[in-house]
PDB file of C-alpha atoms in Angstrom:
ATOM      1  CA  MET A   1       7.215  35.998  28.559  1.00  0.00           C
ATOM      2  CA  THR A   2       9.922  38.075  27.396  1.00  0.00           C
ATOM      3  CA  ASP A   3      10.671  35.640  24.701  1.00  0.00           C
ATOM      4  CA  THR A   4       7.355  36.317  23.177  1.00  0.00           C
ATOM      5  CA  ILE A   5       6.903  39.916  23.955  1.00  0.00           C
ATOM      6  CA  PRO A   6       9.882  42.510  22.840  1.00  0.00           C
ATOM      7  CA  GLY A   7      11.109  44.516  25.514  1.00  0.00           C
ATOM      8  CA  ASP A   8      11.644  47.686  23.364  1.00  0.00           C
ATOM      9  CA  ILE A   9       7.910  48.114  21.569  1.00  0.00           C
ATOM     10  CA  ARG A  10       7.261  51.883  21.314  1.00  0.00           C
ATOM     11  CA  PRO A  11       4.007  53.191  19.611  1.00  0.00           C
ATOM     12  CA  SER A  12       4.604  53.838  16.034  1.00  0.00           C
ATOM     13  CA  PHE A  13       3.214  57.843  16.283  1.00  0.00           C
ATOM     14  CA  PRO A  14       4.016  58.297  19.423  1.00  0.00           C
ATOM     15  CA  VAL A  15       1.672  61.543  20.206  1.00  0.00           C
ATOM     16  CA  LYS A  16       2.801  63.603  23.863  1.00  0.00           C
ATOM     17  CA  THR A  17      -0.113  64.204  25.895  1.00  0.00           C
ATOM     18  CA  PRO A  18      -0.138  66.731  29.125  1.00  0.00           C
ATOM     19  CA  ARG A  19      -0.929  64.796  31.994  1.00  0.00           C
ATOM     20  CA  ASP A  20      -3.903  66.862  33.119  1.00  0.00           C
ATOM     21  CA  ARG A  21      -5.480  66.509  29.568  1.00  0.00           C
ATOM     22  CA  VAL A  22      -5.296  62.550  29.518  1.00  0.00           C
ATOM     23  CA  ARG A  23      -8.517  61.748  30.823  1.00  0.00           C
ATOM     24  CA  SER A  24     -10.007  64.230  27.875  1.00  0.00           C
ATOM     25  CA  ARG A  25      -8.074  62.778  25.604  1.00  0.00           C
ATOM     26  CA  PHE A  26      -9.113  59.212  26.344  1.00  0.00           C
ATOM     27  CA  GLN A  27     -12.775  60.107  26.111  1.00  0.00           C
ATOM     28  CA  GLU A  28     -12.268  61.775  22.932  1.00  0.00           C
ATOM     29  CA  LEU A  29     -10.703  58.438  21.745  1.00  0.00           C
ATOM     30  CA  LEU A  30     -13.216  56.359  23.021  1.00  0.00           C
ATOM     31  CA  GLY A  31     -15.751  58.368  21.432  1.00  0.00           C
ATOM     32  CA  LEU A  32     -17.751  58.855  25.180  1.00  0.00           C
ATOM     33  CA  ASP A  33     -19.241  62.556  25.922  1.00  0.00           C
ATOM     34  CA  GLU A  34     -18.446  61.406  29.671  1.00  0.00           C
ATOM     35  CA  ILE A  35     -17.206  59.104  31.732  1.00  0.00           C
ATOM     36  CA  PRO A  36     -19.722  57.455  33.904  1.00  0.00           C
ATOM     37  CA  SER A  37     -18.363  57.853  37.694  1.00  0.00           C
ATOM     38  CA  GLN A  38     -20.682  54.628  38.934  1.00  0.00           C
ATOM     39  CA  VAL A  39     -21.838  51.340  36.454  1.00  0.00           C
ATOM     40  CA  ASP A  40     -24.336  49.078  37.471  1.00  0.00           C
ATOM     41  CA  PHE A  41     -23.385  45.631  36.835  1.00  0.00           C
ATOM     42  CA  ASP A  42     -24.015  41.714  37.948  1.00  0.00           C
ATOM     43  CA  LEU A  43     -21.445  39.413  39.692  1.00  0.00           C
ATOM     44  CA  GLY A  44     -21.926  35.941  38.220  1.00  0.00           C
ATOM     45  CA  GLU A  45     -20.123  32.812  39.291  1.00  0.00           C
ATOM     46  CA  SER A  46     -16.499  32.743  40.131  1.00  0.00           C
ATOM     47  CA  ARG A  47     -14.122  29.863  39.873  1.00  0.00           C
ATOM     48  CA  GLU A  48     -10.319  29.402  41.045  1.00  0.00           C
ATOM     49  CA  GLY A  49      -8.152  28.226  38.819  1.00  0.00           C
ATOM     50  CA  ASP A  50      -4.197  28.442  37.884  1.00  0.00           C
ATOM     51  CA  GLY A  51      -4.067  30.765  41.089  1.00  0.00           C
ATOM     52  CA  LEU A  52      -6.350  33.066  39.703  1.00  0.00           C
ATOM     53  CA  LEU A  53     -10.142  33.981  40.592  1.00  0.00           C
ATOM     54  CA  LEU A  54     -12.282  34.064  37.517  1.00  0.00           C
ATOM     55  CA  THR A  55     -15.666  36.225  37.832  1.00  0.00           C
ATOM     56  CA  GLU A  56     -18.313  36.690  35.229  1.00  0.00           C
ATOM     57  CA  VAL A  57     -19.718  40.259  35.474  1.00  0.00           C
ATOM     58  CA  LYS A  58     -22.600  41.448  33.383  1.00  0.00           C
ATOM     59  CA  TYR A  59     -23.156  45.221  32.497  1.00  0.00           C
ATOM     60  CA  ALA A  60     -25.162  47.409  30.047  1.00  0.00           C
ATOM     61  CA  ASN A  61     -23.207  49.434  27.717  1.00  0.00           C
ATOM     62  CA  TYR A  62     -24.429  52.893  26.471  1.00  0.00           C
ATOM     63  CA  MET A  63     -26.348  51.386  23.531  1.00  0.00           C
ATOM     64  CA  GLY A  64     -28.042  49.165  26.250  1.00  0.00           C
ATOM     65  CA  GLU A  65     -26.579  46.325  25.100  1.00  0.00           C
ATOM     66  CA  THR A  66     -25.918  43.496  28.145  1.00  0.00           C
ATOM     67  CA  ILE A  67     -22.430  42.823  27.490  1.00  0.00           C
ATOM     68  CA  SER A  68     -20.785  39.463  29.210  1.00  0.00           C
ATOM     69  CA  ALA A  69     -17.217  40.050  30.887  1.00  0.00           C
ATOM     70  CA  THR A  70     -14.599  38.031  32.964  1.00  0.00           C
ATOM     71  CA  ILE A  71     -12.883  39.871  35.643  1.00  0.00           C
ATOM     72  CA  ALA A  72      -9.346  37.460  36.238  1.00  0.00           C
ATOM     73  CA  ARG A  73      -7.087  38.449  39.347  1.00  0.00           C
ATOM     74  CA  PRO A  74      -4.118  36.614  41.537  1.00  0.00           C
ATOM     75  CA  LEU A  75      -5.906  34.676  44.176  1.00  0.00           C
ATOM     76  CA  GLU A  76      -2.859  35.622  46.965  1.00  0.00           C
ATOM     77  CA  LEU A  77      -3.607  39.111  46.408  1.00  0.00           C
ATOM     78  CA  ALA A  78      -7.807  38.667  47.148  1.00  0.00           C
ATOM     79  CA  GLY A  79      -8.993  41.809  48.692  1.00  0.00           C
ATOM     80  CA  GLU A  80      -6.033  44.247  47.729  1.00  0.00           C
ATOM     81  CA  THR A  81      -6.669  47.091  45.319  1.00  0.00           C
ATOM     82  CA  LEU A  82      -5.023  46.196  42.529  1.00  0.00           C
ATOM     83  CA  ALA A  83      -4.186  48.326  39.191  1.00  0.00           C
ATOM     84  CA  GLY A  84      -6.576  47.463  36.301  1.00  0.00           C
ATOM     85  CA  VAL A  85      -6.183  46.725  32.889  1.00  0.00           C
ATOM     86  CA  VAL A  86      -9.074  46.111  30.296  1.00  0.00           C
ATOM     87  CA  GLY A  87      -8.148  42.713  28.011  1.00  0.00           C
ATOM     88  CA  MET A  88      -9.591  44.197  24.920  1.00  0.00           C
ATOM     89  CA  PRO A  89      -9.153  41.435  22.367  1.00  0.00           C
ATOM     90  CA  GLY A  90      -7.555  42.246  18.599  1.00  0.00           C
ATOM     91  CA  THR A  91     -10.068  42.544  15.801  1.00  0.00           C
ATOM     92  CA  GLY A  92     -12.059  38.644  15.501  1.00  0.00           C
ATOM     93  CA  SER A  93     -10.677  37.661  18.759  1.00  0.00           C
ATOM     94  CA  SER A  94     -12.744  36.867  22.149  1.00  0.00           C
ATOM     95  CA  SER A  95     -12.547  37.247  25.825  1.00  0.00           C
ATOM     96  CA  GLU A  96     -11.898  33.720  25.954  1.00  0.00           C
ATOM     97  CA  GLU A  97      -8.216  33.708  24.061  1.00  0.00           C
ATOM     98  CA  VAL A  98      -7.203  36.860  25.951  1.00  0.00           C
ATOM     99  CA  LEU A  99      -7.833  34.756  29.226  1.00  0.00           C
ATOM    100  CA  ASP A 100      -6.858  31.595  27.567  1.00  0.00           C
ATOM    101  CA  PRO A 101      -4.508  29.324  30.104  1.00  0.00           C
ATOM    102  CA  ARG A 102      -1.776  29.257  27.915  1.00  0.00           C
ATOM    103  CA  LEU A 103       0.472  32.381  26.712  1.00  0.00           C
ATOM    104  CA  TYR A 104       1.223  31.260  22.955  1.00  0.00           C
ATOM    105  CA  ARG A 105       0.612  32.379  19.389  1.00  0.00           C
ATOM    106  CA  PRO A 106      -1.602  30.238  17.623  1.00  0.00           C
ATOM    107  CA  LYS A 107       0.514  30.513  14.532  1.00  0.00           C
ATOM    108  CA  PRO A 108       4.130  30.779  15.610  1.00  0.00           C
ATOM    109  CA  GLU A 109       5.514  31.359  12.145  1.00  0.00           C
ATOM    110  CA  HIS A 110       3.242  34.729  12.138  1.00  0.00           C
ATOM    111  CA  GLU A 111       5.529  36.646  14.417  1.00  0.00           C
ATOM    112  CA  HIS A 112       2.886  39.751  14.370  1.00  0.00           C
ATOM    113  CA  GLY A 113      -0.127  37.495  14.821  1.00  0.00           C
ATOM    114  CA  PRO A 114      -2.417  37.425  17.592  1.00  0.00           C
ATOM    115  CA  LEU A 115      -1.304  36.495  21.100  1.00  0.00           C
ATOM    116  CA  PHE A 116      -3.249  34.126  23.124  1.00  0.00           C
ATOM    117  CA  GLY A 117      -3.429  33.870  27.269  1.00  0.00           C
ATOM    118  CA  TRP A 118      -1.677  38.008  27.618  1.00  0.00           C
ATOM    119  CA  GLY A 119      -4.675  38.872  29.976  1.00  0.00           C
ATOM    120  CA  ARG A 120      -4.322  35.799  32.158  1.00  0.00           C
ATOM    121  CA  ALA A 121      -0.142  36.148  32.171  1.00  0.00           C
ATOM    122  CA  LEU A 122      -0.821  39.984  33.685  1.00  0.00           C
ATOM    123  CA  ALA A 123      -3.588  38.928  36.124  1.00  0.00           C
ATOM    124  CA  ARG A 124      -0.914  36.507  37.425  1.00  0.00           C
ATOM    125  CA  GLN A 125       1.786  39.451  37.197  1.00  0.00           C
ATOM    126  CA  GLY A 126      -0.493  40.856  39.963  1.00  0.00           C
ATOM    127  CA  TYR A 127      -3.154  42.913  37.668  1.00  0.00           C
ATOM    128  CA  ALA A 128      -6.842  42.902  37.711  1.00  0.00           C
ATOM    129  CA  VAL A 129      -7.888  42.285  34.309  1.00  0.00           C
ATOM    130  CA  LEU A 130     -11.319  42.919  32.996  1.00  0.00           C
ATOM    131  CA  SER A 131     -11.592  40.966  29.483  1.00  0.00           C
ATOM    132  CA  PHE A 132     -14.828  41.106  27.180  1.00  0.00           C
ATOM    133  CA  SER A 133     -15.286  40.220  23.176  1.00  0.00           C
ATOM    134  CA  PRO A 134     -15.893  42.862  21.639  1.00  0.00           C
ATOM    135  CA  LYS A 135     -18.617  44.376  19.010  1.00  0.00           C
ATOM    136  CA  GLY A 136     -18.712  42.430  15.891  1.00  0.00           C
ATOM    137  CA  THR A 137     -17.409  39.139  16.948  1.00  0.00           C
ATOM    138  CA  ALA A 138     -19.194  35.819  16.923  1.00  0.00           C
ATOM    139  CA  VAL A 139     -20.041  35.985  20.601  1.00  0.00           C
ATOM    140  CA  ARG A 140     -21.907  39.455  20.718  1.00  0.00           C
ATOM    141  CA  ARG A 141     -24.360  38.527  17.295  1.00  0.00           C
ATOM    142  CA  ARG A 142     -27.960  38.310  18.415  1.00  0.00           C
ATOM    143  CA  THR A 143     -28.308  37.148  14.586  1.00  0.00           C
ATOM    144  CA  ILE A 144     -26.478  37.149  11.213  1.00  0.00           C
ATOM    145  CA  ASP A 145     -29.504  39.273   9.536  1.00  0.00           C
ATOM    146  CA  GLU A 146     -28.280  42.145  12.377  1.00  0.00           C
ATOM    147  CA  TRP A 147     -24.659  41.587  11.899  1.00  0.00           C
ATOM    148  CA  GLU A 148     -25.235  42.241   8.599  1.00  0.00           C
ATOM    149  CA  VAL A 149     -26.723  45.283   9.233  1.00  0.00           C
ATOM    150  CA  GLU A 150     -24.150  46.850  11.509  1.00  0.00           C
ATOM    151  CA  THR A 151     -21.377  45.678   9.557  1.00  0.00           C
ATOM    152  CA  LYS A 152     -22.569  47.822   6.763  1.00  0.00           C
ATOM    153  CA  LEU A 153     -23.507  50.976   8.764  1.00  0.00           C
ATOM    154  CA  LEU A 154     -19.920  50.772  10.740  1.00  0.00           C
ATOM    155  CA  ALA A 155     -18.283  50.200   7.450  1.00  0.00           C
ATOM    156  CA  PRO A 156     -17.591  53.841   6.884  1.00  0.00           C
ATOM    157  CA  TYR A 157     -16.161  54.516  10.340  1.00  0.00           C
TER     158      TYR A 157
END
């Protein structure tokens, strides 16, 4: 993994945030009025593979949509409390690509192209990774017509 992800990655425009403002800054960035203290969810099937436990979950977002997600965690740490990471794929990508069994770039000649499997790689390192496909991706579209209207409305943002 160290060959794929440079160790000297830093933000392009770092912004210092005082420790006591991290939560409120995060809410601001996400556009949330408040962060819920509890989220109702349904656990689906779990499967083991590659030393990981992959569990399907469904929950409702703030817009009332049912979101399907996968939690990946190391089998060897079952029952342990783990640090969590939200495995958010890039534009046009999906949860399946974040949790791909291999860590690789689909187009190796594109140094800054998408990296597949990084969520699974983090889970192998001892993290719990929640991954879902973002709004606008093919797996989240209900119909092409709804997607086209939504795209037009979100374009200004």
